[in-house]
């Protein structure tokens, strides 16, 4: 029974980590403005997810690898949009 509880808690944590970035990504994409996003904070967050993925690979903890890789992609998306929309909507070519 304890494995089931641990898996449920781990799954819930992974889903929360991944989904938590969606509202920020949607807001930035719709408004084409990332001025409210902290570059330092998201850089640290992306670094954290990279380290968690590395830890998961080194310990063969594939649920940690998969969930943190997904969260990494979401956080990286916010970081990329922060760079792309740093001055609002990009000017046409």
Coordinates of N, CA and C in Angstrom, one line a residue:
X1 N 0.8 -1.2 0.0 CA 0.0 0.0 0.0 C 0.9 1.3 0.0
X2 N 2.0 1.2 0.6 CA 2.9 2.4 0.7 C 3.4 2.8 -0.7
X3 N 3.7 1.8 -1.5 CA 4.1 2.2 -2.9 C 3.0 2.9 -3.7
X4 N 1.8 2.5 -3.5 CA 0.7 3.2 -4.1 C 0.6 4.6 -3.7
X5 N 0.6 4.8 -2.4 CA 0.6 6.2 -1.8 C 1.7 7.0 -2.3
X6 N 2.9 6.5 -2.3 CA 4.1 7.2 -2.8 C 3.9 7.6 -4.3
X7 N 3.4 6.7 -5.1 CA 3.2 6.9 -6.5 C 2.1 8.0 -6.7
X8 N 1.1 7.9 -5.9 CA 0.0 9.0 -6.1 C 0.6 10.3 -5.7
X9 N 1.3 10.4 -4.6 CA 1.9 11.7 -4.2 C 2.9 12.2 -5.2
X10 N 3.7 11.3 -5.7 CA 4.7 11.7 -6.8 C 4.0 12.2 -8.1
X11 N 3.0 11.5 -8.5 CA 2.2 11.9 -9.7 C 1.6 13.2 -9.5
X12 N 1.0 13.4 -8.3 CA 0.4 14.7 -8.0 C 1.4 15.8 -8.0
X13 N 2.6 15.6 -7.4 CA 3.6 16.6 -7.4 C 4.1 16.9 -8.8
X14 N 4.3 15.9 -9.6 CA 4.7 16.1 -11.0 C 3.7 16.9 -11.8
X15 N 2.5 16.5 -11.7 CA 1.4 17.3 -12.4 C 1.3 18.7 -12.0
X16 N 1.5 19.0 -10.7 CA 1.4 20.4 -10.2 C 2.6 21.2 -10.7
X17 N 3.8 20.5 -10.8 CA 5.0 21.2 -11.3 C 4.8 21.6 -12.7
X18 N 4.3 20.6 -13.5 CA 4.2 20.9 -14.9 C 3.1 21.9 -15.2
X19 N 1.9 21.7 -14.7 CA 0.8 22.6 -14.9 C 0.9 24.0 -14.4
X20 N 1.8 24.1 -13.4 CA 1.9 25.5 -12.8 C 2.5 26.5 -13.7
X21 N 3.2 26.1 -14.8 CA 3.7 27.0 -15.7 C 2.7 27.4 -16.8
X22 N 1.7 26.7 -17.0 CA 0.8 26.9 -18.1 C 0.1 28.3 -18.0
X23 N -0.4 28.8 -16.9 CA -1.1 30.1 -16.9 C -0.1 31.2 -17.2
X24 N 1.2 31.1 -16.8 CA 2.2 32.1 -17.1 C 2.5 32.1 -18.6
X25 N 2.6 31.0 -19.2 CA 2.9 30.8 -20.6 C 1.8 31.4 -21.4
X26 N 0.6 31.1 -21.1 CA -0.6 31.6 -21.8 C -0.7 33.1 -21.7
X27 N -0.5 33.6 -20.5 CA -0.6 35.1 -20.3 C 0.5 35.8 -21.2
X28 N 1.7 35.3 -21.1 CA 2.8 35.9 -21.9 C 2.5 35.9 -23.4
X29 N 2.1 34.7 -23.8 CA 1.8 34.5 -25.3 C 0.7 35.4 -25.8
X30 N -0.4 35.5 -25.0 CA -1.6 36.3 -25.4 C -1.2 37.8 -25.4
X31 N -0.5 38.3 -24.4 CA -0.2 39.7 -24.2 C 1.1 40.1 -24.9
X32 N 1.9 39.1 -25.3 CA 3.2 39.4 -26.0 C 4.0 40.3 -25.1
X33 N 3.9 40.1 -23.8 CA 4.6 40.9 -22.8 C 5.1 40.0 -21.7
X34 N 6.4 40.0 -21.4 CA 7.0 39.2 -20.4 C 7.7 40.1 -19.3
X35 N 7.3 41.4 -19.3 CA 8.0 42.3 -18.4 C 7.8 41.9 -16.9
X36 N 6.8 41.2 -16.6 CA 6.5 40.8 -15.2 C 7.3 39.6 -14.8
X37 N 8.0 38.9 -15.7 CA 8.7 37.7 -15.4 C 10.1 38.0 -15.0
X38 N 10.6 37.5 -13.9 CA 11.9 37.7 -13.4 C 12.9 36.7 -14.2
X39 N 13.8 37.4 -14.9 CA 14.8 36.6 -15.7 C 15.6 35.7 -14.8
X40 N 16.0 36.3 -13.6 CA 16.9 35.5 -12.7 C 16.1 34.4 -12.1
X41 N 14.9 34.6 -11.7 CA 14.1 33.5 -11.1 C 13.9 32.4 -12.1
X42 N 13.5 32.7 -13.3 CA 13.2 31.6 -14.3 C 14.5 31.0 -14.7
X43 N 15.6 31.7 -14.8 CA 16.9 31.1 -15.1 C 17.3 30.0 -14.0
X44 N 17.0 30.4 -12.7 CA 17.3 29.5 -11.6 C 16.3 28.3 -11.7
X45 N 15.1 28.5 -12.0 CA 14.1 27.5 -12.1 C 14.5 26.5 -13.2
X46 N 14.9 27.0 -14.4 CA 15.3 26.1 -15.5 C 16.6 25.3 -15.0
X47 N 17.5 25.9 -14.3 CA 18.7 25.2 -13.8 C 18.3 24.1 -12.9
X48 N 17.3 24.4 -12.0 CA 16.9 23.4 -11.0 C 16.3 22.2 -11.7
X49 N 15.5 22.4 -12.7 CA 14.9 21.3 -13.5 C 16.0 20.5 -14.2
X50 N 17.0 21.1 -14.7 CA 18.1 20.4 -15.4 C 18.8 19.5 -14.4
X51 N 19.1 20.1 -13.2 CA 19.7 19.3 -12.1 C 18.9 18.1 -11.7
X52 N 17.6 18.3 -11.6 CA 16.7 17.2 -11.2 C 16.7 16.1 -12.2
X53 N 16.7 16.5 -13.5 CA 16.7 15.5 -14.6 C 18.1 14.8 -14.5
X54 N 19.2 15.5 -14.3 CA 20.5 14.8 -14.1 C 20.4 13.8 -12.9
X55 N 19.9 14.3 -11.8 CA 19.8 13.4 -10.6 C 19.0 12.2 -11.0
X56 N 17.9 12.4 -11.6 CA 17.0 11.2 -12.0 C 17.7 10.2 -12.9
X57 N 18.5 10.8 -13.8 CA 19.2 9.9 -14.7 C 20.3 9.1 -13.9
X58 N 21.0 9.8 -13.1 CA 22.1 9.2 -12.3 C 21.6 8.2 -11.3
X59 N 20.4 8.3 -10.8 CA 19.8 7.4 -9.9 C 18.8 6.4 -10.5
X60 N 18.7 6.5 -11.8 CA 17.7 5.7 -12.6 C 16.3 5.9 -12.1
X61 N 16.0 7.1 -11.6 CA 14.6 7.4 -11.2 C 13.8 8.0 -12.3
X62 N 13.3 7.2 -13.2 CA 12.7 7.6 -14.4 C 11.5 8.5 -14.2
X63 N 10.7 8.3 -13.2 CA 9.6 9.2 -13.0 C 10.1 10.6 -12.7
X64 N 11.2 10.7 -12.0 CA 11.8 12.1 -11.7 C 12.3 12.7 -13.0
X65 N 12.9 11.8 -13.8 CA 13.4 12.3 -15.1 C 12.3 12.9 -16.0
X66 N 11.3 12.1 -16.2 CA 10.2 12.5 -17.1 C 9.4 13.7 -16.6
X67 N 9.1 13.7 -15.3 CA 8.3 14.8 -14.8 C 9.1 16.1 -14.8
X68 N 10.4 16.0 -14.4 CA 11.2 17.2 -14.4 C 11.6 17.7 -15.8
X69 N 11.7 16.8 -16.7 CA 12.0 17.1 -18.1 C 10.8 17.9 -18.7
X70 N 9.6 17.5 -18.3 CA 8.4 18.2 -18.8 C 8.3 19.6 -18.1
X71 N 8.5 19.7 -16.9 CA 8.5 21.0 -16.2 C 9.7 21.9 -16.7
X72 N 10.8 21.3 -17.1 CA 11.9 22.0 -17.7 C 11.5 22.7 -19.0
X73 N 10.8 21.9 -19.8 CA 10.3 22.4 -21.1 C 9.3 23.6 -20.9
X74 N 8.5 23.5 -19.9 CA 7.5 24.6 -19.6 C 8.2 25.8 -19.1
X75 N 9.2 25.6 -18.2 CA 9.9 26.7 -17.6 C 10.8 27.4 -18.7
X76 N 11.4 26.5 -19.5 CA 12.2 27.1 -20.6 C 11.4 27.9 -21.6
X77 N 10.2 27.4 -21.8 CA 9.3 28.2 -22.7 C 9.0 29.6 -22.2
X78 N 8.8 29.7 -20.9 CA 8.6 31.0 -20.3 C 9.9 31.8 -20.4
X79 N 11.0 31.2 -20.2 CA 12.3 31.9 -20.3 C 12.5 32.4 -21.7
X80 N 12.2 31.6 -22.7 CA 12.4 32.0 -24.1 C 11.4 33.1 -24.5
X81 N 10.2 33.1 -24.0 CA 9.3 34.2 -24.2 C 9.7 35.4 -23.5
X82 N 10.3 35.3 -22.4 CA 10.8 36.5 -21.6 C 11.9 37.2 -22.5
X83 N 12.7 36.4 -23.2 CA 13.7 37.0 -24.0 C 13.1 37.5 -25.3
X84 N 12.2 36.8 -25.9 CA 11.5 37.2 -27.2 C 10.7 38.4 -27.0
X85 N 9.9 38.5 -25.9 CA 9.0 39.6 -25.7 C 9.5 40.6 -24.7
X86 N 10.8 40.7 -24.5 CA 11.3 41.6 -23.5 C 10.9 43.0 -23.7
X87 N 10.7 43.4 -24.9 CA 10.3 44.8 -25.2 C 8.9 44.9 -25.8
X88 N 8.1 43.9 -25.4 CA 6.7 43.8 -26.0 C 6.8 43.1 -27.3
X89 N 5.8 43.3 -28.1 CA 5.7 42.6 -29.4 C 6.9 42.9 -30.3
X90 N 7.5 41.9 -30.9 CA 8.6 42.2 -31.8 C 8.2 43.0 -33.0
X91 N 9.0 43.9 -33.5 CA 8.7 44.7 -34.6 C 8.9 43.9 -35.9
X92 N 8.0 44.1 -36.9 CA 8.2 43.3 -38.2 C 9.5 43.7 -38.8
X93 N 10.1 42.7 -39.4 CA 11.4 42.7 -40.1 C 12.0 43.8 -40.7

